[in-house]
Short mmCIF file of C-alpha atoms in Angstrom, two decimals:
data_model
loop_
_atom_site.label_atom_id
_atom_site.label_comp_id
_atom_site.label_asym_id
_atom_site.label_seq_id
_atom_site.Cartn_x
_atom_site.Cartn_y
_atom_site.Cartn_z
CA MET A 7 7.10 -21.81 19.07
CA GLY A 8 8.91 -18.47 18.26
CA THR A 9 9.31 -19.10 14.51
CA ALA A 10 5.37 -19.45 14.51
CA VAL A 11 4.96 -16.05 16.44
CA VAL A 12 7.11 -14.09 14.20
CA LEU A 13 5.40 -15.66 11.06
CA VAL A 14 2.19 -14.39 12.57
CA VAL A 15 3.44 -11.15 13.13
CA LEU A 16 4.97 -10.57 9.79
CA ILE A 17 2.03 -11.89 7.84
CA GLY A 18 0.02 -9.04 9.85
CA ILE A 19 2.56 -6.76 8.90
CA VAL A 20 2.38 -7.73 5.19
CA ALA A 21 -1.23 -7.81 5.07
CA LEU A 22 -1.29 -3.99 6.65
CA VAL A 23 0.85 -2.84 3.97
CA ILE A 24 -1.24 -4.32 1.35
CA LYS A 25 -4.54 -2.84 2.52
CA SER A 26 -3.02 0.49 2.59
CA MET A 27 -1.83 0.45 -0.86
CA ILE A 28 -5.33 -0.80 -1.80
CA ARG A 29 -6.62 2.12 -0.08
CA ASP A 30 -4.26 4.82 -1.26
CA LYS A 31 -4.73 3.21 -5.08
CA LYS A 32 -8.90 3.74 -4.38
CA ASN A 33 -8.17 7.47 -3.21
CA GLY A 34 -6.01 8.30 -6.56
CA LYS A 35 -2.76 8.08 -4.84
CA SER A 36 0.17 6.47 -6.26
CA LEU A 37 3.68 5.62 -5.52
CA GLN A 38 5.30 6.76 -8.56
CA CYS A 39 3.71 10.27 -8.36
CA GLY A 40 4.56 10.61 -4.79
CA GLY A 41 1.29 10.39 -3.92
CA ASP A 42 -0.08 13.54 -6.34
CA CYS A 43 -1.23 12.29 -9.23
CA LYS A 44 -2.36 15.79 -9.88
CA GLY A 45 1.07 16.95 -10.31
CA CYS A 46 2.56 13.69 -12.18
CA GLY A 47 2.06 14.59 -16.04
CA GLY A 48 -0.30 11.40 -16.60
CA HIS A 49 2.12 8.47 -15.97
CA CYS A 50 -0.24 7.31 -13.58
CA GLY A 51 -3.59 7.38 -15.37
CA ARG A 52 -5.04 10.26 -13.54
CA GLY A 53 -2.87 13.39 -14.44
#
């Protein structure tokens, strides 16, 4: 039972992280640029 609870919690956390990454990508943010694509020099496709 404890393993199932931990699994559900882990799946929830991973889903939230993925959702956040997708939202950031749509808003023009990128992990490679530190969240600021205006100053990245163009390697995130928006600079």
